[in-house]
Amino acid sequence: MDDLLGFKLREFLFALSYENRWTSKAYDLVPKQITCPEGFGRFLDAVTDMSAACYSGKVESAVYGQFADGENLTAKRELQVKDAETNFEGIESKFSLRTPAEPDEDVCYLVPGQVDSLAQCNFNHTSKTFVVIHGWTVTGMYESWVPKLVDALYKREPDSNVIVVDWLIRAQQHYPVSAAYTKLVGKDVAMFIDWMEEQFNYPLNNVHLLGYSLGAHAAGIAGSLTKKKVNRITGLDPAGPTFEYADALIRLSPDDADFVDVLHTYTRGSPDRSIGIQKPVGHIDIYPNGGGFQPGCNLGEALRLIAEKGFADVDQLVKCSHERSIHLFIDSLLYEEKPSMAYRCNTKEAFEKGLCLSCRKNRCNNLGYKVNRVRTKRNTKMYLKTRAQMPYKVFHYQVKIHFFGKANMTKTNQPFLISLYGTLDESENIAFTLPEVSSNKTFSFLIYTEVDIGDLLMLKLQWEKDTFFSWSDWWTPFTFDIQRVRVKSGETQKKVVFCSRDGTSHLSKGEEAAIFVKCSEQPVNKKRGGAKKASKENSAHESA
């Protein structure tokens, strides 16, 4: 396991280290001298100093680099699906029609060109078809998420067809070579879909492609090559290395289907060092938890699992955030009554301030299977928070507080606790940190609860002590006066104003929590002065 983990990490680092060379526009290639076995072609690697790779079967070109006959895909679309007498012998990908009874077994394959294979596999001509495309692999075997996704799709759509595309042989090469093969996998899938449409008049409006990592780009390429557009492509954290700056023809893009939705769950670091692609590549691009480390995937969780289970699951921790995109989609299939809500926002920083919890004009949407198909001229970036485990849904709140003070006072990185009490439940001691707190200013921030507390009735606010001793705090205690706290629910869109029970609450560091109850009369939103300015600010952050 240690060797496997080390190899996986080296492959990722290798791919990342060559990102700029792979995406360079300089494609002047020098043929490498390599002897391939009889019947094998020679792939000229334009990127690395590795030996050129040999490939089996007849292929025409690759995403990056060049084949020995000199063809290059970067300037033009070379791989169009042929019209009439299509030769299916060149298809190397396999199409396994999984069953609800055995979601983890390849019991029957649909073979392009062989009409009888559909009847033998009990393909349902009148139902939806899901096409699942896996990503890069070290072991050459399916990962554990594949049967889980298949099972969830069948539970949600029992009469559907769930097809798993097997391109494991190509996917277990060095990462750069597997990335190049996505074009060929996409071509295979496109030929298969076109054959289904032409031979059986199967409507492409029933086709939904789901691709993970490299598989997301293979799905996009397939969608770009079919003669008619497929209904939908879902990109599950599309791979970043070699694709962040790539042309739309050779990666997932909004033009590849009638509707393209994308989940980004591992986009840490600079764009050329990110495991998942950072830029939006769909009609709707959702960044759970900002698109960075996902809850439960941090170093602390890794150390806990190692202490409990040893190194057995370390391989899973390496890809925990990357693979979270799949489990979020599975969650949307299994928990239909608990859809996670995402909110349109220009930046994750604005979202963290709670400035984007609006559902006006399609500014909020469901994550996953039941996403509302909103297509705009520009890519739509959306954000949300999630739990660490299924069900992932949380409840978002914007909190706005005006801190009064007689003296000018500013503190940075201040820890607070807030407790919310509602008609259904309560959520106590929600920790948050304000980057800055100043006298006579209003601050907005985002909090979330893991339970539905219903309509809000009361809240408590406490200013925590610093973890270190401060002479200034000891010598001159800090106190803010707070009269009201405004809270907006993202899920219900309801706004509530809370008043201090004493008219004004004195909030001191390290002292008791201040209690606020619903004001007897909820004020009407005003359109002048500061309220108007705040409204404009929120709208600016929400517009994408």
XYZ file of C-alpha atoms in Angstrom:
544
model
C 0.000 0.000 0.000
C 2.856 2.365 0.800
C 4.359 1.746 -2.646
C 0.988 2.313 -4.299
C 0.471 5.570 -2.426
C 3.945 6.764 -3.267
C 3.468 5.919 -6.921
C 0.131 7.739 -7.036
C 1.651 10.847 -5.469
C 4.613 10.765 -7.840
C 2.287 10.518 -10.828
C 0.275 13.540 -9.694
C 3.413 15.537 -9.003
C 4.818 14.491 -12.359
C 1.700 15.665 -14.165
C 1.638 18.945 -12.271
C 5.312 19.660 -12.858
C 4.839 19.443 -16.609
C 1.622 21.474 -16.773
C 3.130 24.513 -18.447
C 4.970 22.437 -21.037
C 1.848 20.483 -21.865
C -0.232 23.594 -22.410
C 2.386 25.503 -24.335
C 1.467 26.598 -27.841
C 4.862 25.522 -29.129
C 4.233 22.120 -30.700
C 7.468 21.744 -32.657
C 8.098 18.051 -32.305
C 11.222 16.049 -32.889
C 10.486 12.381 -33.672
C 12.015 10.105 -31.073
C 13.655 6.896 -32.169
C 11.850 3.997 -30.576
C 11.210 0.478 -31.768
C 7.679 -0.776 -31.172
C 6.431 -4.360 -31.491
C 4.867 -5.394 -34.763
C 1.322 -4.085 -35.045
C 1.926 -1.242 -32.590
C 2.032 2.453 -33.441
C 4.469 5.008 -32.096
C 3.316 7.979 -30.018
C 5.675 10.935 -30.043
C 5.546 12.555 -26.612
C 5.797 16.318 -27.074
C 5.825 17.049 -23.394
C 8.286 15.107 -21.378
C 11.712 13.623 -21.788
C 10.218 10.177 -21.314
C 10.602 7.613 -24.057
C 7.897 7.805 -26.663
C 5.033 5.450 -25.944
C 3.803 2.590 -28.094
C 0.106 2.068 -28.565
C -1.940 -0.790 -29.930
C -4.600 -0.426 -32.595
C -5.201 2.170 -35.282
C -5.527 5.695 -33.909
C -5.432 8.982 -35.731
C -4.158 11.563 -33.258
C -3.940 12.480 -29.609
C -4.820 15.428 -27.420
C -1.255 16.524 -26.801
C 1.803 15.623 -28.794
C 1.751 13.937 -32.140
C 1.616 10.513 -33.744
C 4.246 9.290 -36.135
C 2.334 10.244 -39.267
C 2.572 13.912 -38.273
C -1.090 14.584 -37.467
C -1.760 17.230 -34.822
C -5.085 17.886 -33.135
C -4.450 21.294 -31.640
C -5.228 23.245 -34.812
C -8.245 21.377 -36.145
C -10.762 18.718 -35.238
C -9.287 15.535 -36.725
C -11.532 12.910 -35.250
C -15.002 13.181 -36.754
C -17.285 10.205 -36.532
C -17.639 8.743 -40.001
C -21.042 8.829 -41.658
C -22.121 5.558 -43.205
C -19.929 2.485 -43.143
C -18.413 3.041 -39.717
C -15.637 0.645 -38.821
C -16.116 -0.246 -35.159
C -13.027 -2.464 -34.974
C -10.922 0.484 -33.850
C -13.010 1.010 -30.700
C -10.991 -0.124 -27.695
C -13.326 1.117 -24.961
C -15.871 -1.364 -23.625
C -19.471 -0.561 -22.726
C -20.734 -2.558 -19.760
C -24.475 -2.423 -19.114
C -24.620 -2.883 -15.363
C -27.726 -4.250 -13.640
C -29.503 -3.219 -10.414
C -28.909 -6.702 -9.032
C -25.160 -6.651 -9.724
C -23.990 -3.028 -9.901
C -20.382 -4.088 -9.333
C -20.184 -6.725 -12.069
C -19.597 -6.528 -15.824
C -22.172 -9.138 -16.755
C -23.004 -7.934 -20.267
C -21.327 -5.695 -22.837
C -22.984 -3.591 -25.516
C -20.852 -3.951 -28.641
C -21.067 -1.201 -31.282
C -21.990 -2.748 -34.600
C -23.478 -5.871 -33.035
C -27.228 -5.350 -32.903
C -27.875 -8.544 -30.953
C -25.835 -7.291 -27.984
C -28.602 -4.869 -26.988
C -31.211 -7.600 -26.797
C -28.832 -9.924 -24.990
C -28.139 -7.251 -22.374
C -31.825 -6.273 -22.043
C -31.229 -2.673 -23.064
C -34.365 -0.581 -22.437
C -35.003 1.470 -25.601
C -37.644 3.684 -23.983
C -35.775 4.786 -20.849
C -32.962 7.126 -19.911
C -29.374 6.052 -20.385
C -26.573 7.064 -18.045
C -23.022 6.671 -19.351
C -20.416 6.633 -16.560
C -16.794 7.356 -17.537
C -14.097 6.741 -14.928
C -10.821 8.620 -14.606
C -7.134 7.845 -14.314
C -6.162 4.719 -12.371
C -2.964 3.228 -10.997
C -4.200 -0.282 -10.321
C -5.971 -0.871 -13.628
C -9.153 -1.728 -11.731
C -12.408 0.095 -11.110
C -12.473 2.230 -8.004
C -15.008 1.607 -5.245
C -17.201 4.564 -6.213
C -18.241 3.015 -9.545
C -20.746 0.437 -8.189
C -21.975 2.981 -5.636
C -22.854 5.447 -8.384
C -24.417 2.703 -10.519
C -26.540 1.547 -7.587
C -27.665 5.096 -6.759
C -28.635 5.779 -10.379
C -30.771 2.638 -10.477
C -32.409 3.482 -7.163
C -33.401 6.897 -8.490
C -34.264 5.729 -12.030
C -35.132 1.993 -11.775
C -36.018 1.579 -15.463
C -32.926 3.304 -16.817
C -29.817 1.904 -18.493
C -26.542 2.484 -16.646
C -23.501 1.924 -18.852
C -19.952 1.967 -17.476
C -17.264 2.804 -20.025
C -14.202 0.620 -19.492
C -11.028 2.351 -20.694
C -8.879 0.923 -17.902
C -5.985 -0.119 -20.147
C -5.544 3.431 -21.415
C -6.327 4.957 -18.020
C -3.527 3.148 -16.169
C -0.677 4.641 -18.202
C 1.486 7.517 -16.999
C -0.876 10.388 -16.291
C 0.182 12.501 -19.313
C -0.349 9.554 -21.665
C -3.750 8.743 -20.147
C -4.695 12.410 -20.458
C -3.863 12.234 -24.147
C -6.010 9.139 -24.541
C -9.158 11.004 -23.439
C -9.586 12.121 -27.043
C -9.669 8.533 -28.240
C -11.996 7.473 -25.443
C -14.269 10.378 -26.324
C -14.274 9.244 -29.936
C -15.203 5.698 -28.886
C -18.112 6.964 -26.796
C -19.302 9.271 -29.581
C -19.279 6.435 -32.112
C -21.222 4.243 -29.698
C -23.850 6.937 -29.077
C -24.222 7.746 -32.771
C -24.624 4.036 -33.536
C -27.398 3.823 -30.949
C -29.154 6.835 -32.442
C -28.814 5.744 -36.067
C -29.374 2.011 -35.689
C -32.214 2.094 -33.174
C -33.474 5.673 -33.420
C -32.568 6.083 -29.751
C -33.177 9.738 -28.765
C -30.069 11.539 -27.520
C -32.383 13.564 -25.303
C -32.331 10.463 -23.084
C -28.527 10.360 -22.807
C -26.741 11.692 -19.711
C -22.935 11.380 -19.566
C -21.220 11.443 -16.168
C -17.432 11.750 -16.189
C -15.015 11.873 -13.265
C -11.589 13.545 -13.445
C -10.104 12.609 -16.841
C -13.422 10.944 -17.625
C -15.134 14.341 -17.516
C -13.007 15.559 -20.424
C -13.583 12.302 -22.300
C -17.310 12.931 -21.849
C -16.926 16.461 -23.176
C -14.992 15.277 -26.216
C -17.653 12.623 -26.856
C -20.350 15.273 -26.693
C -18.483 17.466 -29.156
C -18.183 14.610 -31.666
C -21.718 13.197 -31.700
C -23.777 14.205 -34.722
C -26.565 15.433 -32.445
C -26.121 16.873 -28.983
C -26.656 14.660 -25.974
C -29.041 15.903 -23.325
C -26.645 16.437 -20.423
C -23.065 16.038 -19.274
C -22.127 16.148 -15.598
C -18.448 16.801 -14.912
C -17.329 15.442 -11.545
C -14.220 17.432 -10.613
C -12.724 17.426 -14.139
C -8.958 16.935 -14.105
C -6.826 20.073 -14.025
C -3.309 19.041 -15.133
C -2.936 19.464 -18.913
C -6.502 20.819 -19.243
C -6.590 24.115 -17.297
C -5.404 26.136 -20.291
C -6.423 23.713 -23.036
C -8.647 24.637 -25.962
C -12.354 23.924 -25.512
C -12.200 21.286 -28.278
C -10.074 18.988 -26.148
C -11.713 19.380 -22.750
C -15.175 19.654 -21.254
C -17.003 22.831 -22.287
C -20.587 24.185 -22.321
C -20.935 23.443 -26.051
C -20.626 19.689 -25.545
C -24.267 19.045 -24.537
C -27.609 20.773 -24.231
C -26.724 21.263 -20.568
C -23.383 20.878 -18.779
C -23.130 21.034 -14.990
C -19.841 20.676 -13.125
C -18.791 20.033 -9.527
C -15.344 21.322 -8.477
C -14.110 19.771 -5.225
C -10.290 19.821 -5.339
C -9.085 23.078 -6.877
C -6.382 24.061 -4.422
C -3.247 25.966 -5.359
C -2.390 27.870 -8.498
C -4.290 26.904 -11.657
C -1.330 25.006 -13.102
C -0.919 22.981 -9.897
C -4.537 22.052 -9.181
C -5.719 18.427 -9.283
C -9.197 19.544 -10.340
C -9.716 22.163 -13.026
C -10.304 25.593 -11.508
C -11.946 27.558 -14.281
C -15.643 27.127 -15.021
C -16.218 24.732 -17.914
C -20.004 24.244 -17.856
C -23.246 26.163 -17.912
C -23.266 25.898 -14.118
C -20.086 25.316 -12.102
C -20.539 24.561 -8.407
C -17.670 24.845 -5.908
C -18.639 23.039 -2.664
C -16.783 24.486 0.316
C -14.997 26.865 -2.042
C -13.687 23.996 -4.172
C -10.751 23.325 -1.850
C -10.270 20.694 0.847
C -13.598 19.063 1.618
C -14.832 18.428 5.192
C -13.394 15.179 6.522
C -10.475 15.259 4.084
C -8.029 17.363 6.093
C -4.759 16.293 7.695
C -6.359 15.838 11.102
C -8.852 13.374 9.662
C -6.030 11.566 7.878
C -4.076 11.141 11.102
C -7.195 9.919 12.901
C -7.880 7.256 10.266
C -4.248 6.151 10.256
C -4.369 5.781 14.046
C -7.583 3.735 13.843
C -7.027 1.653 10.699
C -3.348 1.930 9.870
C -2.401 2.695 6.287
C -5.210 0.645 4.744
C -7.209 3.694 3.647
C -4.412 6.171 2.957
C -4.933 5.727 -0.768
C -8.488 6.988 -0.314
C -7.310 10.021 1.640
C -5.049 11.073 -1.221
C -8.074 11.489 -3.464
C -10.676 12.249 -0.780
C -11.516 15.784 -1.915
C -11.195 14.921 -5.610
C -13.618 12.020 -5.277
C -16.036 13.969 -3.066
C -17.622 15.290 -6.271
C -18.919 11.782 -6.996
C -20.325 11.267 -3.527
C -22.054 14.648 -3.607
C -23.789 13.575 -6.808
C -24.675 10.204 -5.267
C -26.081 12.116 -2.297
C -28.348 14.086 -4.633
C -29.679 10.796 -6.028
C -30.315 9.101 -2.692
C -31.597 12.054 -0.660
C -34.145 13.516 -3.033
C -36.001 15.190 -0.161
C -32.817 16.909 1.070
C -31.314 18.710 -1.932
C -28.235 20.796 -1.209
C -28.635 24.413 -2.268
C -25.861 26.355 -4.024
C -25.723 30.128 -4.502
C -24.379 32.217 -7.338
C -21.454 34.406 -6.337
C -18.530 36.121 -8.005
C -15.971 34.955 -5.445
C -15.773 32.515 -2.582
C -14.637 35.405 -0.359
C -17.936 37.197 -0.948
C -19.786 33.959 -0.275
C -17.953 33.543 3.052
C -19.300 36.960 4.043
C -22.838 35.755 3.418
C -23.368 38.281 0.636
C -24.768 35.826 -1.919
C -27.687 34.013 -0.275
C -30.239 35.179 -2.816
C -32.594 33.109 -4.956
C -33.798 35.992 -7.118
C -33.445 35.506 -10.871
C -32.050 31.963 -10.645
C -29.322 32.949 -8.185
C -29.706 29.683 -6.269
C -29.902 26.126 -7.546
C -29.929 22.491 -6.483
C -26.659 20.601 -6.512
C -26.564 17.349 -8.439
C -29.195 15.343 -10.230
C -32.148 17.747 -9.907
C -30.248 20.894 -10.830
C -32.391 23.492 -12.562
C -31.130 23.788 -16.116
C -30.245 27.462 -16.286
C -28.122 28.495 -19.255
C -26.664 31.979 -19.419
C -24.282 33.689 -21.814
C -21.542 33.481 -19.207
C -20.459 30.604 -16.981
C -22.267 30.626 -13.650
C -20.138 30.016 -10.546
C -21.982 28.842 -7.443
C -20.932 28.016 -3.886
C -22.236 26.132 -0.866
C -21.157 24.491 2.368
C -21.575 20.780 3.114
C -21.276 18.276 5.927
C -18.412 15.780 6.088
C -20.702 12.785 5.491
C -23.980 11.912 3.806
C -26.440 13.484 3.815
C -24.269 16.468 2.912
C -26.977 19.133 3.116
C -26.530 22.084 5.483
C -28.550 25.249 6.139
C -26.920 28.576 5.308
C -27.406 31.866 7.158
C -26.149 35.384 6.631
C -25.614 37.269 9.887
C -25.175 41.056 10.004
C -24.123 42.853 13.180
C -23.410 46.528 13.828
C -20.789 46.971 16.568
C -21.216 50.215 18.502
C -18.339 51.669 20.511
C -17.533 54.958 22.221
C -13.866 54.782 21.270
C -12.371 53.847 17.939
C -11.346 50.268 18.333
C -10.246 47.597 15.847
C -9.415 43.976 16.538
C -8.339 41.362 14.000
C -9.066 37.633 13.768
C -11.569 37.574 16.586
C -13.241 34.275 17.608
C -16.975 34.178 18.324
C -19.648 31.620 19.139
C -23.236 31.924 17.971
C -26.194 29.741 18.937
C -29.460 29.599 16.991
C -32.786 28.425 18.417
C -35.802 27.674 16.251
C -39.220 26.058 16.134
C -37.820 22.634 15.172
C -34.379 22.371 16.726
C -31.353 24.308 17.904
C -27.697 24.585 16.965
C -25.398 25.811 19.695
C -21.870 27.183 19.800
C -21.242 27.576 16.084
C -17.675 28.853 15.927
C -16.655 31.570 13.485
C -13.852 34.092 13.200
C -14.203 37.658 11.989
C -11.053 38.874 10.193
C -11.729 42.334 11.614
C -14.053 43.907 14.177
C -14.221 47.702 14.419
C -16.262 50.215 16.347
C -19.324 51.686 14.640
C -19.202 49.382 11.625
C -21.482 46.657 10.277
C -20.052 43.233 9.511
C -21.605 40.416 7.521
C -20.579 36.762 7.718
C -21.808 33.281 6.818
C -22.661 30.487 9.216
C -24.356 27.156 8.632
C -26.083 24.463 10.655
C -26.204 20.732 10.033
C -29.807 20.477 11.232
C -33.009 22.205 10.184
C -33.896 24.378 13.155
C -37.072 25.748 11.565
C -38.150 29.365 11.977
C -35.681 31.312 14.094
C -36.801 32.424 17.550
C -33.680 33.430 19.494
C -29.910 33.625 19.254
C -26.953 33.965 21.576
C -23.649 35.630 20.732
C -20.416 35.206 22.675
C -16.996 36.794 22.149
C -14.379 34.183 22.999
C -11.036 34.746 24.655
C -7.903 34.615 22.550
C -5.898 31.416 22.783
C -2.883 33.499 23.828
C -2.471 35.997 26.658
C -2.733 39.655 25.654
C -1.549 42.443 27.972
C -3.661 44.984 26.093
C -6.826 42.934 26.638
C -5.989 42.531 30.330
C -5.156 46.208 30.812
C -7.970 47.654 28.682
C -10.933 45.263 28.356
C -12.750 45.554 25.041
C -16.528 45.920 24.928
C -18.905 46.456 22.028
C -22.538 47.461 22.238
C -24.996 45.609 20.028
C -28.648 46.506 19.612
C -29.784 44.248 16.801
C -28.674 41.215 14.831
C -30.053 40.568 11.353
C -30.218 37.016 10.021
C -31.221 35.747 6.576
C -31.836 32.085 5.762
C -30.543 30.949 2.401
C -32.840 27.931 2.202
C -36.097 29.715 3.136
C -35.065 33.242 2.066
C -36.650 34.535 5.289
C -35.152 37.530 7.090
C -35.386 37.968 10.852
C -34.281 40.873 13.041
C -33.299 40.097 16.633
C -33.270 42.717 19.376
C -31.403 42.804 22.647
C -33.692 41.990 25.567
C -32.205 44.963 27.403
C -32.342 47.385 24.493
C -28.561 47.249 24.160
C -26.315 44.280 24.901
C -22.747 44.788 26.071
C -20.497 42.192 24.444
C -17.160 41.748 26.216
C -14.346 39.382 25.341
C -14.445 36.218 27.426
C -17.667 37.178 29.212
C -21.188 35.753 29.101
C -23.114 35.431 25.870
C -25.518 38.185 24.875
C -29.101 37.052 24.234
C -31.234 38.360 21.379
C -34.905 37.597 20.704
C -37.120 38.314 17.718
C -38.104 41.947 17.666
C -41.811 42.439 18.338
C -42.155 44.316 15.090
C -40.055 43.262 12.135
C -39.033 46.440 10.263
C -39.760 46.786 6.571
C -36.691 46.901 4.350
C -35.923 50.482 3.432
C -34.603 51.742 0.111
C -32.617 54.699 1.279
C -29.325 55.337 2.989
C -27.235 52.406 4.156
C -29.880 49.821 3.359
C -29.861 50.806 -0.288
C -26.084 50.722 -0.397
C -25.989 47.272 1.216
C -28.572 45.984 -1.240
C -26.458 47.138 -4.169
C -23.367 45.546 -2.661
C -25.093 42.189 -2.242
C -26.429 42.300 -5.795
C -22.969 43.045 -7.179
C -21.467 40.032 -5.428
C -24.312 37.746 -6.497
C -24.160 38.657 -10.174
C -21.916 36.243 -11.989
